[in-house]
Coordinates of C-alpha atoms and ligand atoms in Angstrom, one line a residue:
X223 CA -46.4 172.1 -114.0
X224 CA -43.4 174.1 -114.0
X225 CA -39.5 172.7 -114.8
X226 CA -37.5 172.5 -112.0
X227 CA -34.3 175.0 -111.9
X228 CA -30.9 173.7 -112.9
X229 CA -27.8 174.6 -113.1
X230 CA -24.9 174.3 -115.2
X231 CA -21.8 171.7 -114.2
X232 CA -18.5 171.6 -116.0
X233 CA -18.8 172.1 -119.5
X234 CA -16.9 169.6 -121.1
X235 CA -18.8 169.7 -124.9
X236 CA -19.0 172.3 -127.7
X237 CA -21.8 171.8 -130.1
X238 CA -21.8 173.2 -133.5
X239 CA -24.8 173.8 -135.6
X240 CA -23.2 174.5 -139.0
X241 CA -26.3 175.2 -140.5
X242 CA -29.5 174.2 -141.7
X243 CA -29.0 173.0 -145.2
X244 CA -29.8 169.5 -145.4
X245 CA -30.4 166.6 -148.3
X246 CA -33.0 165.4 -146.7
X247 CA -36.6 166.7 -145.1
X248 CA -37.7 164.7 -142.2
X249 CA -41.3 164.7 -140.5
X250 CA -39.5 164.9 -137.2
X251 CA -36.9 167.2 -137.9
X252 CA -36.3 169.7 -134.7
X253 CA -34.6 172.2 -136.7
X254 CA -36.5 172.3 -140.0
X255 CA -33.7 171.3 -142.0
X256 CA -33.7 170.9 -145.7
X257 CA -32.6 171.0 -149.2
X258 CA -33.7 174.7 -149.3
X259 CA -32.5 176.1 -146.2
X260 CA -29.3 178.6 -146.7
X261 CA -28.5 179.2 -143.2
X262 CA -24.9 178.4 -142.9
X263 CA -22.5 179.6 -140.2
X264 CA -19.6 182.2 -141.6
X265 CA -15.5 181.5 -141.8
X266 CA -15.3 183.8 -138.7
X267 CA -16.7 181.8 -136.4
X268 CA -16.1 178.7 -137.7
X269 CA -12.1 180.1 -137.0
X270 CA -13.0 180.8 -133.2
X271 CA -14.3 177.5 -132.9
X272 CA -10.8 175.7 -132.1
X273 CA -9.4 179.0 -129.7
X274 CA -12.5 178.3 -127.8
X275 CA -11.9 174.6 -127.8
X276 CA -8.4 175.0 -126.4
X277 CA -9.4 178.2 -123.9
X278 CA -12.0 175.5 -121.8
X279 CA -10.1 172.8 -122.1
X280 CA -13.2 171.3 -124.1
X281 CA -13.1 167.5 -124.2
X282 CA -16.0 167.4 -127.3
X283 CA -16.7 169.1 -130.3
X284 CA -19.9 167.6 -131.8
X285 CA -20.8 168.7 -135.0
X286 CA -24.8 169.3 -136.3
X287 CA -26.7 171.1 -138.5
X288 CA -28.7 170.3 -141.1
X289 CA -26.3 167.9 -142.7
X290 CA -22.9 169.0 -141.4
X291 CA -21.3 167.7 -143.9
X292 CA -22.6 170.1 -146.3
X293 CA -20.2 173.3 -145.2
X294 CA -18.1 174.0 -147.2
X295 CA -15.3 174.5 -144.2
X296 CA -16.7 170.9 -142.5
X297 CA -13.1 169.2 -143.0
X298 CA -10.8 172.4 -142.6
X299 CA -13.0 172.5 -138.9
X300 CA -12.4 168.8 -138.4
X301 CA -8.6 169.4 -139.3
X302 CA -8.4 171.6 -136.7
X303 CA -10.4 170.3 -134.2
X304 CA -8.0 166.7 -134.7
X305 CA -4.7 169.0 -134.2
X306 CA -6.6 169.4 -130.4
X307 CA -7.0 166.1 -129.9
X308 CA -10.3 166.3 -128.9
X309 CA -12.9 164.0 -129.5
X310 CA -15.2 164.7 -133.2
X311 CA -18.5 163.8 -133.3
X312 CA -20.1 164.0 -136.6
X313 CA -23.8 164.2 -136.2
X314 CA -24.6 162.3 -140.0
X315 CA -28.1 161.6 -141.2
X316 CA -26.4 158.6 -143.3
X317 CA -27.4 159.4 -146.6
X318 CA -25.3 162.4 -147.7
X319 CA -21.9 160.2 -147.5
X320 CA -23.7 159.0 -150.4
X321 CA -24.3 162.0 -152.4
X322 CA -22.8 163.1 -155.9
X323 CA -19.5 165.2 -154.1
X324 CA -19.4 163.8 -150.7
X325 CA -17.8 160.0 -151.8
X326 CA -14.9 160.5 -150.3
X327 CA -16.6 161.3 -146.5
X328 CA -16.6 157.9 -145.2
X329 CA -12.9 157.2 -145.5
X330 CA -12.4 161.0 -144.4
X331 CA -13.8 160.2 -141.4
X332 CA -12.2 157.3 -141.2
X333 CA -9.2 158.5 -141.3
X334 CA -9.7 161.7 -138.9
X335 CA -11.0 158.8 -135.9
X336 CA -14.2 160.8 -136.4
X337 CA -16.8 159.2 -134.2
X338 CA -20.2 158.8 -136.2
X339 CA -24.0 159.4 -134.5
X340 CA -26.1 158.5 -137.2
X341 CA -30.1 158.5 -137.3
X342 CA -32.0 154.6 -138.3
X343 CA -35.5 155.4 -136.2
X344 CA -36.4 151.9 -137.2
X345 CA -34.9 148.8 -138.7
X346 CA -37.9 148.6 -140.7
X347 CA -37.5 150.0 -144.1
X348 CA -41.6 151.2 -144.1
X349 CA -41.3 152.8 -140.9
X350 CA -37.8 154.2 -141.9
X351 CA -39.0 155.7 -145.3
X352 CA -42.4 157.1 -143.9
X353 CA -40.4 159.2 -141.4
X354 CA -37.1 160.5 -143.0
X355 CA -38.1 160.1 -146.9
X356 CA -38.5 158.0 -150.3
X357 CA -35.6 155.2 -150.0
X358 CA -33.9 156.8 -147.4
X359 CA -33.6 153.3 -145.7
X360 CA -32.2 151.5 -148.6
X361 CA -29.7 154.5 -148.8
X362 CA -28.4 154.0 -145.0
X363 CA -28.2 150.5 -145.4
X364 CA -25.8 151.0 -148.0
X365 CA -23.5 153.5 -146.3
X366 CA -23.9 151.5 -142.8
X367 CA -22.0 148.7 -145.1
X368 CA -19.5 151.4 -146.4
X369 CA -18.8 152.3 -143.0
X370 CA -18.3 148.8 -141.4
X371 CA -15.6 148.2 -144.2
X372 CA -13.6 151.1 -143.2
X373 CA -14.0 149.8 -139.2
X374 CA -16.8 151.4 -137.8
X375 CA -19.4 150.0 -135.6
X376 CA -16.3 146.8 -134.9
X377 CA -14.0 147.1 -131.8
X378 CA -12.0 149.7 -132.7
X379 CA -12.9 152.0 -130.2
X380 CA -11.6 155.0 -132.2
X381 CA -14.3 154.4 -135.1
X382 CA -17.3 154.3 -133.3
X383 CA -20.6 154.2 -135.1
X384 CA -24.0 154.6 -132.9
X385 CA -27.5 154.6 -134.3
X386 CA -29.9 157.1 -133.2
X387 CA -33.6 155.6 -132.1
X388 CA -36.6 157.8 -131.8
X389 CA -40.4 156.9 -132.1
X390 CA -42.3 157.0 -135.2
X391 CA -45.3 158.7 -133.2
X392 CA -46.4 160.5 -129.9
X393 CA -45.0 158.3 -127.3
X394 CA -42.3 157.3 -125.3
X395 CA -38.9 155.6 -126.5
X396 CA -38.7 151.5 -124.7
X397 CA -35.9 151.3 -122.7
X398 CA -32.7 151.7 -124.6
X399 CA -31.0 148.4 -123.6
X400 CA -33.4 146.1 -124.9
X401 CA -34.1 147.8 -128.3
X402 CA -30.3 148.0 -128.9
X403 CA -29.8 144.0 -128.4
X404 CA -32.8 143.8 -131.6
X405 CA -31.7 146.7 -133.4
X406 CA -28.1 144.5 -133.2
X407 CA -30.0 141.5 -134.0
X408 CA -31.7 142.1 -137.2
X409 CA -29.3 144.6 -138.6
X410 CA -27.0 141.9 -138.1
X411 CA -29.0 139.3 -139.5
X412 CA -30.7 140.9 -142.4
X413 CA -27.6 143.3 -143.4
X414 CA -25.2 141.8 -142.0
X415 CA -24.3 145.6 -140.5
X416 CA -22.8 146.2 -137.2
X417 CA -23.0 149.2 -134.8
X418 CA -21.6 150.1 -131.3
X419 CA -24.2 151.9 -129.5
X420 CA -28.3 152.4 -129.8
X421 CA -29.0 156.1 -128.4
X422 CA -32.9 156.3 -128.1
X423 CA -34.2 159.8 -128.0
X424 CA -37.4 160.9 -127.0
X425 CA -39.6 163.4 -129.9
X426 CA -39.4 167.2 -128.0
X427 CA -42.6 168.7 -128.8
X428 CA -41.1 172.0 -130.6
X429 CA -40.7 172.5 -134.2
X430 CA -41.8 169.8 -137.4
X431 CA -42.9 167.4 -134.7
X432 CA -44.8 169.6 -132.6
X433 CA -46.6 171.0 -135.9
X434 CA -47.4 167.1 -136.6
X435 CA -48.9 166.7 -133.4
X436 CA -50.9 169.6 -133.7
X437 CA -52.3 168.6 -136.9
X438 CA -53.8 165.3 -134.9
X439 CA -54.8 167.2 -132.3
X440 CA -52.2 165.5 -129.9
X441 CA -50.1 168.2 -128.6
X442 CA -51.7 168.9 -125.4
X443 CA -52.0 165.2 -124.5
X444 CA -48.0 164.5 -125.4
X445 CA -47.2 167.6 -123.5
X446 CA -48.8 165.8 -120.3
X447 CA -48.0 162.6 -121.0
X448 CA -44.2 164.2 -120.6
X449 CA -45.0 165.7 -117.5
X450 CA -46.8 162.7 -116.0
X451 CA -43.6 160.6 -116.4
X452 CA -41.2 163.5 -115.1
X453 CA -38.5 161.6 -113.5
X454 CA -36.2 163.7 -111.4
X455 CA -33.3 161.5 -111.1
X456 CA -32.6 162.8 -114.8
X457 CA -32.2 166.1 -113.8
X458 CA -28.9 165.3 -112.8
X459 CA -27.8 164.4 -116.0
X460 CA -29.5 165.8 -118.9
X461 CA -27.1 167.6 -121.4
X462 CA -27.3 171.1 -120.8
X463 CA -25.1 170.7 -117.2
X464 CA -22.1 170.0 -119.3
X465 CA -22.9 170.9 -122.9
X466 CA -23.0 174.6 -124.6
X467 CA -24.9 174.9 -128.2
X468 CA -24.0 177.1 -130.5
X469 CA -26.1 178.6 -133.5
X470 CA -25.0 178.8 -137.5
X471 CA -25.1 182.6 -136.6
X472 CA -22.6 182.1 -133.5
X473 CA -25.1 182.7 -130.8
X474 CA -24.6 180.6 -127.4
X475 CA -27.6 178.4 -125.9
X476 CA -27.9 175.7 -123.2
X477 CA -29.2 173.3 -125.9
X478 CA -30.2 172.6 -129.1
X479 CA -33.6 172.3 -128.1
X480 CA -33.2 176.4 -126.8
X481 CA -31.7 177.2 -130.0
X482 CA -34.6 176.4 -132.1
X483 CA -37.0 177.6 -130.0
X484 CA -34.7 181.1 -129.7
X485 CA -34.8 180.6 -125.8
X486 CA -31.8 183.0 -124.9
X487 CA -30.0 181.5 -122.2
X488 CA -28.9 183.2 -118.7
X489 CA -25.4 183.2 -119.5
X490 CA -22.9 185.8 -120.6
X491 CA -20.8 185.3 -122.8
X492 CA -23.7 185.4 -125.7
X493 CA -21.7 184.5 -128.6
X494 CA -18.4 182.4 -129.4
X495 CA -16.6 185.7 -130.0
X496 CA -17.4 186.3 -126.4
X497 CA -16.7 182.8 -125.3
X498 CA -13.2 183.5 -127.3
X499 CA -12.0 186.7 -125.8
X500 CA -11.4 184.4 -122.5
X501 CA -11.7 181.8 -120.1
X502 CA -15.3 183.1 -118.4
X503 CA -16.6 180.7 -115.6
X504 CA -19.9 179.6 -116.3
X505 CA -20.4 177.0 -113.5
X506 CA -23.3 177.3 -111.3
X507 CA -25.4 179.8 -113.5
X508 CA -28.6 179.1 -114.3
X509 CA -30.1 177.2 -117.0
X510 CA -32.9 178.4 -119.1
X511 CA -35.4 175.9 -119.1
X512 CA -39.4 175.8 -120.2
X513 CA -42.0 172.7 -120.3
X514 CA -40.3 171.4 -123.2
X515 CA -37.5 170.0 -120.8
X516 CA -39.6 167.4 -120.0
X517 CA -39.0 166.0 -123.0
X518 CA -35.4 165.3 -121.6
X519 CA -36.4 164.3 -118.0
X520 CA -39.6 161.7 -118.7
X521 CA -39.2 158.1 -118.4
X522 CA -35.5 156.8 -118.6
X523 CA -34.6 160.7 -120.0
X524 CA -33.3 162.1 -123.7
X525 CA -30.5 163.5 -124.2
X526 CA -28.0 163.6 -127.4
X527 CA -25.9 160.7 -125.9
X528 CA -29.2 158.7 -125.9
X529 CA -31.3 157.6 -122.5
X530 CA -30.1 159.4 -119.1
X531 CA -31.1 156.0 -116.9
Ligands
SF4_254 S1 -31.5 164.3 -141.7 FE1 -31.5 165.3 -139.6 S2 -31.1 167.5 -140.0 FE2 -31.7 166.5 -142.0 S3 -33.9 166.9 -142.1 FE3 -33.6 164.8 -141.2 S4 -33.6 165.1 -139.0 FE4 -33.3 167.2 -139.9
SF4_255 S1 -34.5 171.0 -123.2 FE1 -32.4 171.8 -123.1 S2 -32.5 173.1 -121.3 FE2 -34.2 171.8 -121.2 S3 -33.6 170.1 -119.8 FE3 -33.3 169.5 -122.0 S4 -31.2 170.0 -122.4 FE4 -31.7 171.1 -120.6

């Protein structure tokens, strides 16, 4: 079965992969982050990030990697981004505002309104652990409560804090909705921690998890099982209409998904240099897309803001 085409809409968000480097290791992990990796995009383009923010009248930088946090230039970005008013997502994995040197990140944050999407794929510490490593729950637990001291996760819409879902396995995500009112419910109960929003993701069959599921001989059958629930109302919406990616090198893709894979997109400009040397219409061009889209069109749909219906 082949993707449908698409096309791209207005882009309204930037999103920065600063690199791969990462304290943690996780089964699941799309770009095969970890302690080792060196990858790490250079002061140049790091600089052209805020021109190109202010050239396309770009209403979202959101910020990835690896663990983000872990660039050296990660605040002199966010300084810079804050001057633009823009909204700052910092994609966190939790446990890094934890680290030896990185203390001082929560209240940061904080204090730069940065809003914080932040991975828990289960509120079960077993389930937690087996995916994203040795007391890695315990860990998030701990900074969730950091966090909610400084505001985030309450009613201060400026601090938002949302928890990132998605499955321990080869299948589908449940409908967001429901698993947000008992992820609320027992992180509330047991924790006494408080979030905003529960984005549930589904597993893209590309990278760590696609090596998993070739290991248990489960590739093929997730691969249909994706295209059996294609739902085309998501095509409407999934993220590469109104979001650009950008590599640790500089390079331009629809998504983050065609990043890892290398999938070039359609588009010129290539690169934020290119991007930066003026405003270049990209509305209406074609996006590159390949059967792992339908990773972000089956059931309710995927995309980095969580389910699409
Ligand atoms: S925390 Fe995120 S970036 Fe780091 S290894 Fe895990 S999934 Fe990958
Ligand atoms: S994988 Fe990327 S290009 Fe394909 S539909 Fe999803 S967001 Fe768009």
């Amino acid at each position: 079965m082949d993707f449908p085409s698409i096309k791209r809409g207005r882009l309204k968000t930037l999103q920065v992969n600063l690199g791969y480097k990462c304290n943690q290791s996780c089964l699941h992990c799309h770009v095969n982050a970890s302690p080792f990796r060196t990858e790490m995009m250079n002061p140049k383009n790091i600089s052209l990030i805020p021109k190109v923010i202010n050239s396309y009248a770009i209403e979202t930088l959101d910020i990835t990697g690896g663990a983000p946090e872990m660039h050296p230039l990660f605040k002199e970005l966010v300084n810079e981004a804050c001057k633009l008013g823009v909204k700052i997502i910092d994609r966190c994995n939790l446990t890094i505002l934890d680290e030896p040197g990185y203390q001082d990140l929560p209240e940061y944050l904080a204090k730069a309104k940065v809003s914080i999407i932040a991975s828990l794929p289960c509120y079960e510490e077993e389930n937690v652990n087996k995916q994203r490593g040795k007391d890695v729950f315990r860990k998030s637990i701990n900074v969730l409560r950091i966090l909610n001291k400084l505001g985030y996760g309450k009613n201060d819409e400026t601090l938002s804090l949302d928890l990132v879902y998605n499955p321990i396995g080869a299948f589908l995500p449940p409908p967001q909705e429901s698993l947000e009112k008992e992820y609320k419910y027992i992180l509330k109960e047991r924790y006494g921690i408080e979030f905003n929003n529960l984005l549930v993701l589904t597993n893209m069959p590309i990278n760590r998890f696609s090596n998993y599921l070739q290991k248990e001989g489960k590739l093929n059958s997730y691969q249909s099982m994706l295209e059996s629930n294609h739902n085309s109302k998501n095509l409407e919406s999934v993220m590469c209409k109104s979001t650009l990616s950008v590599d640790w090198q500089g390079n331009l893709f629809d998504c983050d998904f065609n990043q890892q894979l290398g999938v070039k997109s359609n588009l010129f400009p290539r690169t934020l240099r290119d991007l930066s040397q003026g405003n270049i219409l990209m509305q209406g061009k074609e996006i590159t897309v390949d059967s792992h889209c339908f990773g972000c069109t089956a059931g309710n749909g995927s995309s980095c803001g969580g389910s699409l219906t």
